[in-house]
CSV table of C-alpha atoms in Angstrom, one decimal:
chain,number,residue,atom,x,y,z
A,33,MET,CA,-1.7,26.9,16.3
A,34,ALA,CA,1.0,28.6,14.1
A,35,THR,CA,2.4,28.9,10.7
A,36,VAL,CA,6.0,28.0,9.8
A,37,LYS,CA,7.8,29.4,6.8
A,38,LEU,CA,11.2,28.9,5.3
A,39,VAL,CA,12.6,31.2,2.6
A,40,ASN,CA,15.7,30.1,0.7
A,41,VAL,CA,17.3,28.5,3.8
A,42,VAL,CA,20.8,27.2,3.4
A,43,LYS,CA,22.9,25.2,5.9
A,44,ARG,CA,26.5,24.1,5.3
A,45,PHE,CA,28.7,21.8,7.2
A,46,GLY,CA,32.2,22.5,5.8
A,47,ASP,CA,32.1,21.9,2.1
A,48,VAL,CA,28.8,20.0,2.3
A,49,ILE,CA,25.6,21.8,1.6
A,50,ALA,CA,23.1,19.9,3.8
A,51,VAL,CA,20.1,22.2,3.1
A,52,ASN,CA,20.1,24.0,-0.2
A,53,LYS,CA,17.8,27.0,-0.8
A,54,VAL,CA,14.8,25.3,0.9
A,55,SER,CA,11.5,27.1,0.9
A,56,PHE,CA,8.1,26.0,2.0
A,57,GLU,CA,5.2,27.1,4.2
A,58,VAL,CA,3.3,25.0,6.7
A,59,ARG,CA,-0.2,26.2,7.4
A,60,HIS,CA,-2.1,26.5,10.7
A,61,GLY,CA,-2.9,23.1,12.2
A,62,GLU,CA,-1.4,21.3,9.2
A,63,PHE,CA,0.4,17.9,9.3
A,64,PHE,CA,3.3,18.5,7.0
A,65,ALA,CA,5.9,15.8,6.3
A,66,LEU,CA,9.5,16.1,5.1
A,67,LEU,CA,10.2,12.9,3.1
A,68,GLY,CA,13.4,11.7,1.6
A,69,PRO,CA,16.2,9.2,1.8
A,70,SER,CA,18.9,9.2,4.5
A,71,GLY,CA,21.2,12.2,4.2
A,72,CYS,CA,18.8,14.3,2.1
A,73,GLY,CA,18.7,17.2,4.6
A,74,LYS,CA,15.3,16.6,6.2
A,75,THR,CA,16.5,16.3,9.8
A,76,THR,CA,18.8,19.2,9.5
A,77,THR,CA,15.8,21.3,8.2
A,78,LEU,CA,13.8,20.2,11.3
A,79,ARG,CA,16.7,21.2,13.6
A,80,LEU,CA,16.9,24.6,11.9
A,81,ILE,CA,13.3,25.2,12.7
A,82,ALA,CA,13.8,24.1,16.2
A,83,GLY,CA,16.8,26.4,16.7
A,84,LEU,CA,19.3,23.5,17.2
A,85,GLU,CA,21.2,24.6,14.1
A,86,GLU,CA,21.6,28.1,12.7
A,87,PRO,CA,21.0,28.8,9.0
A,88,ASP,CA,23.9,30.2,6.9
A,89,GLU,CA,21.4,31.9,4.6
A,90,GLY,CA,17.7,32.5,4.4
A,91,GLU,CA,14.9,33.2,6.9
A,92,ILE,CA,12.8,31.0,9.2
A,93,TYR,CA,9.4,32.4,10.3
A,94,ILE,CA,7.1,31.1,13.0
A,95,ASP,CA,3.8,32.9,13.1
A,96,GLY,CA,5.2,35.6,10.8
A,97,ARG,CA,8.1,36.4,13.0
A,98,VAL,CA,11.7,35.8,12.0
A,99,VAL,CA,13.3,33.4,14.5
A,100,ASN,CA,16.8,32.9,13.0
A,101,ASN,CA,18.4,34.4,16.1
A,102,LEU,CA,15.8,33.3,18.6
A,103,HIS,CA,16.8,30.8,21.3
A,104,PRO,CA,15.1,27.3,21.0
A,105,LYS,CA,13.2,27.8,24.3
A,106,ASP,CA,11.7,31.0,23.0
A,107,ARG,CA,10.4,29.6,19.7
A,108,ASP,CA,7.5,27.8,21.4
A,109,VAL,CA,8.2,24.5,19.6
A,110,ALA,CA,8.6,21.0,20.9
A,111,MET,CA,10.7,18.3,19.3
A,112,VAL,CA,10.5,14.5,19.6
A,113,PHE,CA,13.7,12.8,18.7
A,114,GLN,CA,14.3,9.5,17.0
A,115,ASN,CA,15.9,8.0,20.1
A,116,TYR,CA,13.2,9.7,22.4
A,117,ALA,CA,16.0,11.3,24.6
A,118,LEU,CA,14.3,10.5,27.9
A,119,TYR,CA,16.2,11.2,31.1
A,120,PRO,CA,17.1,7.7,32.4
A,121,HIS,CA,17.5,8.8,36.1
A,122,MET,CA,14.0,10.4,36.1
A,123,LYS,CA,10.7,8.6,36.5
A,124,VAL,CA,8.1,9.0,33.7
A,125,PHE,CA,6.2,11.7,35.6
A,126,ASP,CA,9.3,13.8,36.0
A,127,ASN,CA,10.3,13.3,32.4
A,128,ILE,CA,7.0,14.7,31.3
A,129,ALA,CA,7.0,17.5,33.9
A,130,PHE,CA,10.5,18.6,33.0
A,131,PRO,CA,9.7,21.2,30.3
A,132,LEU,CA,7.2,22.9,32.7
A,133,ARG,CA,9.5,22.8,35.7
A,134,VAL,CA,12.4,24.6,33.9
A,135,ARG,CA,10.0,27.4,33.0
A,136,LYS,CA,7.9,27.3,36.2
A,137,LYS,CA,8.5,30.9,37.2
A,138,GLU,CA,8.4,32.2,33.7
A,139,LEU,CA,5.0,30.6,33.1
A,140,GLY,CA,3.7,31.3,36.6
A,141,LEU,CA,2.9,27.7,37.4
A,142,THR,CA,2.4,26.0,40.7
A,143,ASN,CA,3.3,22.4,41.5
A,144,GLU,CA,-0.4,21.5,41.3
A,145,ASP,CA,-0.6,23.1,37.9
A,146,ILE,CA,2.3,21.0,36.7
A,147,ARG,CA,0.8,17.8,38.3
A,148,GLN,CA,-2.5,18.4,36.6
A,149,ALA,CA,-0.9,19.1,33.2
A,150,VAL,CA,1.1,15.8,33.4
A,151,LEU,CA,-2.0,13.8,34.4
A,152,ARG,CA,-4.0,15.3,31.6
A,153,VAL,CA,-1.4,14.5,28.9
A,154,ALA,CA,-0.7,11.1,30.4
A,155,LYS,CA,-4.4,10.3,30.2
A,156,MET,CA,-4.6,11.5,26.6
A,157,LEU,CA,-1.7,9.1,25.6
A,158,LYS,CA,-3.0,6.3,27.9
A,159,ILE,CA,0.2,6.1,30.0
A,160,GLU,CA,-1.2,6.9,33.5
A,161,GLU,CA,-0.1,3.6,34.9
A,162,LEU,CA,3.5,4.3,33.8
A,163,LEU,CA,4.1,7.5,35.7
A,164,ASP,CA,6.0,5.9,38.5
A,165,ARG,CA,8.4,3.9,36.3
A,166,TYR,CA,11.8,4.6,34.9
A,167,PRO,CA,12.5,4.7,31.1
A,168,SER,CA,14.5,1.5,31.4
A,169,GLN,CA,11.3,-0.3,32.6
A,170,LEU,CA,9.3,0.6,29.5
A,171,SER,CA,8.9,-0.9,26.1
A,172,GLY,CA,9.9,1.0,22.9
A,173,GLY,CA,6.2,1.9,22.3
A,174,GLN,CA,5.8,3.1,25.9
A,175,GLN,CA,9.0,5.2,25.7
A,176,GLN,CA,7.7,6.8,22.5
A,177,ARG,CA,4.4,7.8,24.2
A,178,VAL,CA,6.3,9.3,27.1
A,179,ALA,CA,8.4,11.4,24.6
A,180,LEU,CA,5.3,12.5,22.9
A,181,ALA,CA,3.7,13.5,26.2
A,182,ARG,CA,6.8,15.5,27.2
A,183,ALA,CA,6.6,17.4,23.9
A,184,LEU,CA,2.9,18.1,24.3
A,185,VAL,CA,2.6,18.9,28.0
A,186,ARG,CA,3.3,22.7,27.6
A,187,LYS,CA,1.0,23.0,24.6
A,188,PRO,CA,3.6,24.2,22.0
A,189,LYS,CA,2.7,26.1,18.9
A,190,VAL,CA,4.6,23.7,16.7
A,191,TRP,CA,5.3,20.0,17.1
A,192,LEU,CA,8.5,18.7,15.4
A,193,LEU,CA,8.8,14.9,15.0
A,194,ASP,CA,12.1,13.3,13.8
A,195,GLU,CA,11.3,9.7,12.7
A,196,PRO,CA,9.6,9.0,16.0
A,197,LEU,CA,8.3,5.5,14.9
A,198,SER,CA,11.5,4.1,13.4
A,199,ASN,CA,12.5,2.2,16.5
A,200,LEU,CA,9.1,0.4,16.8
A,201,ASP,CA,8.2,-3.0,15.3
A,202,ALA,CA,6.0,-3.1,12.2
A,203,LYS,CA,2.7,-3.8,14.0
A,204,LEU,CA,3.2,-1.1,16.6
A,205,ARG,CA,4.3,1.4,13.9
A,206,LEU,CA,1.0,0.9,12.1
A,207,MET,CA,-1.0,1.4,15.3
A,208,MET,CA,1.0,4.5,16.2
A,209,ARG,CA,0.5,6.1,12.8
A,210,ALA,CA,-3.2,6.2,13.4
A,211,GLU,CA,-2.8,7.3,17.0
A,212,LEU,CA,-0.4,10.2,16.1
A,213,LYS,CA,-2.7,11.4,13.4
A,214,ARG,CA,-5.7,11.2,15.7
A,215,LEU,CA,-3.9,13.1,18.4
A,216,GLN,CA,-2.6,15.8,16.0
A,217,ARG,CA,-6.2,16.4,14.6
A,218,GLU,CA,-7.7,16.4,18.1
A,219,LEU,CA,-5.1,19.1,19.3
A,220,GLY,CA,-5.1,21.0,16.0
A,221,ILE,CA,-1.3,21.5,16.4
A,222,THR,CA,0.9,22.5,13.5
A,223,THR,CA,3.1,19.5,12.9
A,224,ILE,CA,6.3,18.9,10.9
A,225,TYR,CA,7.1,15.2,10.6
A,226,VAL,CA,10.4,13.9,9.2
A,227,THR,CA,10.5,10.3,7.8
A,228,HIS,CA,12.2,8.2,5.1
A,229,ASP,CA,9.2,5.9,5.0
A,230,GLN,CA,6.8,7.0,2.2
A,231,ALA,CA,4.0,4.9,3.5
A,232,GLU,CA,4.2,6.8,6.8
A,233,ALA,CA,4.2,10.1,5.1
A,234,THR,CA,1.3,9.4,2.6
A,235,SER,CA,-0.9,7.8,5.3
A,236,MET,CA,-0.5,10.7,7.8
A,237,ALA,CA,0.4,14.0,6.2
A,238,ASP,CA,-1.9,16.6,4.7
A,239,ARG,CA,1.0,17.7,2.5
A,240,ILE,CA,4.5,16.3,1.8
A,241,ALA,CA,7.7,17.9,0.8
A,242,VAL,CA,9.9,15.4,-1.0
A,243,MET,CA,13.6,16.1,-0.5
A,244,ASN,CA,16.8,14.9,-2.1
A,245,GLU,CA,20.4,16.1,-1.8
A,246,GLY,CA,19.4,19.1,0.3
A,247,ARG,CA,16.7,20.3,-2.0
A,248,VAL,CA,12.9,20.2,-2.0
A,249,LEU,CA,11.9,18.6,-5.3
A,250,GLN,CA,8.1,18.8,-4.9
A,251,ILE,CA,5.4,19.7,-2.4
A,252,GLY,CA,1.9,18.5,-2.6
A,253,ARG,CA,-0.9,16.3,-1.2
A,254,PRO,CA,0.0,12.5,-1.2
A,255,GLU,CA,-2.3,11.9,-4.2
A,256,GLU,CA,-0.7,14.7,-6.2
A,257,LEU,CA,2.8,13.3,-5.7
A,258,TYR,CA,1.6,9.9,-6.7
A,259,LEU,CA,-0.4,10.9,-9.8
A,260,LYS,CA,1.6,13.9,-11.0
A,261,PRO,CA,5.2,13.6,-9.9
A,262,ARG,CA,7.4,16.4,-11.3
A,263,ASN,CA,10.5,14.3,-11.8
A,264,ILE,CA,11.6,10.7,-11.9
A,265,PHE,CA,12.9,10.8,-8.3
A,266,VAL,CA,9.5,11.7,-6.9
A,267,ALA,CA,7.9,9.1,-9.2
A,268,THR,CA,10.1,6.3,-7.9
A,269,PHE,CA,10.1,7.4,-4.2
A,270,ILE,CA,6.3,7.5,-3.8
A,271,GLY,CA,4.5,4.2,-4.2
A,272,SER,CA,5.2,0.7,-2.9
A,273,PRO,CA,6.7,-1.1,-4.7
A,274,PRO,CA,8.2,1.8,-6.5
A,275,ALA,CA,7.4,2.6,-10.1
A,276,ASN,CA,9.2,0.6,-12.8
A,277,VAL,CA,11.7,2.8,-14.6
A,278,ILE,CA,12.4,2.0,-18.3
A,279,GLU,CA,15.0,3.8,-20.3
A,280,CYS,CA,14.0,4.3,-23.9
A,281,HIS,CA,14.9,6.3,-27.0
A,282,VAL,CA,12.6,8.2,-29.3
A,283,GLU,CA,12.5,8.1,-33.1
A,284,ARG,CA,10.5,10.8,-35.0
A,285,SER,CA,9.2,10.2,-38.5
A,286,ALA,CA,8.6,12.9,-41.2
A,287,GLU,CA,4.9,12.2,-40.8
A,288,GLY,CA,4.9,13.2,-37.2
A,289,ARG,CA,4.8,9.8,-35.7
A,290,VAL,CA,6.8,9.0,-32.6
A,291,ARG,CA,8.1,5.5,-32.0
A,292,ILE,CA,9.5,4.6,-28.6
A,293,GLY,CA,12.2,1.9,-28.5
A,294,CYS,CA,12.6,0.2,-25.1
A,295,PRO,CA,14.2,-3.0,-23.7
A,296,GLY,CA,11.8,-5.8,-24.9
A,297,PHE,CA,9.3,-3.8,-26.8
A,298,THR,CA,8.6,-0.8,-29.1
A,299,HIS,CA,5.5,1.4,-29.2
A,300,GLU,CA,4.2,4.0,-31.5
A,301,LEU,CA,2.6,7.1,-30.0
A,302,GLY,CA,0.2,9.5,-31.8
A,303,GLY,CA,-2.1,12.4,-31.3
A,304,GLU,CA,-1.5,15.0,-28.6
A,305,VAL,CA,0.8,12.9,-26.5
A,306,ALA,CA,3.2,12.5,-29.5
A,307,ASP,CA,3.0,16.2,-30.3
A,308,HIS,CA,3.7,17.2,-26.7
A,309,LEU,CA,6.7,14.8,-26.5
A,310,ILE,CA,8.3,16.2,-29.7
A,311,LYS,CA,8.0,19.7,-28.3
A,312,ALA,CA,9.1,19.0,-24.7
A,313,LEU,CA,11.8,16.4,-25.1
A,314,LYS,CA,15.3,17.9,-25.2
A,315,GLY,CA,16.9,14.9,-27.0
A,316,ASP,CA,16.1,11.4,-27.9
A,317,ALA,CA,16.4,9.9,-24.4
A,318,LEU,CA,13.0,9.1,-22.8
A,319,THR,CA,12.3,7.6,-19.4
A,320,LEU,CA,9.1,5.8,-18.7
A,321,ALA,CA,7.7,5.1,-15.2
A,322,ILE,CA,5.0,2.5,-14.8
A,323,ARG,CA,3.5,1.6,-11.5
A,324,PRO,CA,3.3,-2.1,-10.6
A,325,GLU,CA,-0.4,-1.9,-10.0
A,326,HIS,CA,-0.9,-0.7,-13.6
A,327,ILE,CA,0.8,-3.6,-15.2
A,328,ARG,CA,-1.3,-6.5,-16.6
A,329,VAL,CA,0.1,-10.0,-16.4
A,330,SER,CA,-1.3,-12.9,-18.5
A,331,ARG,CA,-0.2,-16.4,-19.4
A,332,GLU,CA,-1.3,-15.8,-23.0
A,333,VAL,CA,-0.4,-13.1,-25.5
A,334,SER,CA,-3.2,-10.7,-26.3
A,335,GLN,CA,-3.8,-7.2,-27.5
A,336,SER,CA,-3.8,-5.9,-23.9
A,337,THR,CA,-0.7,-8.0,-22.9
A,338,PRO,CA,1.6,-8.1,-26.0
A,339,TYR,CA,5.1,-8.1,-24.4
A,340,LYS,CA,6.7,-11.5,-23.7
A,341,ALA,CA,8.5,-11.8,-20.4
A,342,ARG,CA,9.6,-14.5,-17.9
A,343,VAL,CA,8.9,-14.6,-14.2
A,344,LEU,CA,12.0,-14.1,-12.0
A,345,ILE,CA,10.6,-13.9,-8.5
A,346,SER,CA,7.1,-14.3,-7.1
A,347,GLU,CA,6.5,-12.8,-3.6
A,348,PHE,CA,3.4,-13.8,-1.6
A,349,MET,CA,1.7,-10.8,0.0
A,350,GLY,CA,-1.6,-12.2,1.2
A,351,SER,CA,-4.3,-11.1,-1.2
A,352,GLU,CA,-1.8,-10.4,-4.0
A,353,GLN,CA,1.6,-11.4,-5.4
A,354,ILE,CA,4.4,-9.1,-6.3
A,355,VAL,CA,5.8,-10.6,-9.5
A,356,THR,CA,9.2,-9.6,-10.9
A,357,ALA,CA,9.5,-10.5,-14.6
A,358,ASP,CA,12.4,-10.2,-17.1
A,359,LEU,CA,11.3,-8.0,-20.0
A,360,GLY,CA,14.1,-7.6,-22.5
A,361,GLY,CA,16.8,-7.9,-19.8
A,362,GLN,CA,15.0,-5.5,-17.5
A,363,ALA,CA,13.3,-6.5,-14.2
A,364,ILE,CA,9.7,-5.3,-14.1
A,365,LYS,CA,7.5,-5.6,-11.0
A,366,ALA,CA,3.8,-6.1,-11.2
A,367,LYS,CA,1.0,-6.6,-8.6
A,368,VAL,CA,-1.3,-9.5,-9.4
A,369,ARG,CA,-4.0,-11.4,-7.6
A,370,GLU,CA,-2.7,-14.1,-5.4
A,371,GLU,CA,-4.8,-16.7,-7.1
A,372,ALA,CA,-2.9,-16.2,-10.3
A,373,ARG,CA,-0.1,-18.3,-8.8
A,374,LEU,CA,2.8,-17.4,-11.1
A,375,GLU,CA,6.1,-19.2,-10.5
A,376,PRO,CA,9.7,-18.4,-11.3
A,377,GLY,CA,10.7,-19.5,-14.8
A,378,GLN,CA,7.2,-19.2,-16.1
A,379,GLU,CA,6.6,-17.4,-19.5
A,380,VAL,CA,4.1,-14.6,-19.2
A,381,PHE,CA,2.9,-11.6,-21.2
A,382,LEU,CA,2.8,-8.0,-19.9
A,383,GLY,CA,0.8,-5.0,-20.9
A,384,TRP,CA,-0.4,-1.7,-19.5
A,385,ASP,CA,-2.7,1.3,-20.2
A,386,TRP,CA,-0.5,3.8,-21.9
A,387,GLY,CA,-2.7,6.6,-20.5
A,388,LYS,CA,-1.3,5.7,-17.0
A,389,VAL,CA,2.4,5.8,-18.1
A,390,LEU,CA,4.5,8.6,-16.7
A,391,PHE,CA,6.9,10.3,-19.2
A,392,PHE,CA,10.2,12.0,-18.2
A,393,ASP,CA,13.0,13.6,-20.1
A,394,GLY,CA,15.8,11.0,-20.2
A,395,LYS,CA,18.5,13.7,-19.6
A,396,THR,CA,16.9,16.0,-17.0
A,397,GLY,CA,14.5,13.6,-15.3
A,398,GLU,CA,11.8,16.2,-15.4
A,399,ALA,CA,8.2,15.3,-16.2
A,400,LEU,CA,7.1,15.8,-19.8
A,401,ILE,CA,3.3,15.3,-19.6
């Protein structure tokens, strides 16, 4: 096992800053995910750790040792690429054995040592029967297992995974999520996993770093990112479907009351929440984020569902429906029980528990409460 630490790491490609002052630390044996949209810098960050790119600024540590100028082969890390990067002219056995053969003398290995190591990792990944085949004779899921086996065969300190499940079908992806996490826990290997899929990250990782435009916006356990996002980007990137974002404005009265004006409704806040908003808000622009699972939908107006809306889309999802409703010209998504059977064009009433609403500064996007 090993620790990995980045301190103010910067990587430029011409005028583009791909990685911008990135700092984080991955603990011994931790499953750590880099999560963000395409082009946010997460794969470049992984390649910097692997030694496939050199940082322009900052330091990268592996087990407390600065590795900025260390050759990739001397970092004791193994990387699994999105396209698996298997050698097409080699059989599966030789693909897996390759990292050991190129360092055979350095590691003091015999041919039998290599054979036993390949058989051991092949058994672990349940691909023993594939060892005599070529990559072209394998399915996507089988190729992925071979790539994982090749990365694990020499027992690296750090396992780097760059969207390894993205080429698999939905059913196989779900299965391999659980398999990868089981394998990582069983081996106790420090793992850094790059993905744009928040469901992958939240279901597998111990902690997640959410990235956007080259920066790390927040690091935390999946439940921390979900319940206490530090900014509107994190709030809308974590959760499926994502949180509804409602742009509002705030009016303050002389008596200390705070009224929120939003598309389709107004609401008056009081007590500590109002006091905090008045102190923290930099202007009058306020952004609300409300998760679809926190929105109540009813056919009748009531105290708990006071806001009139109209159903735009109803998506069947098995035990539930994802309903998109027009509230004051804004599309709002809600999760409802499937038996509710709401149809497009139907008038409905929406409501939510204001204690579960997330408040953000409308100008900065930063969390207020």
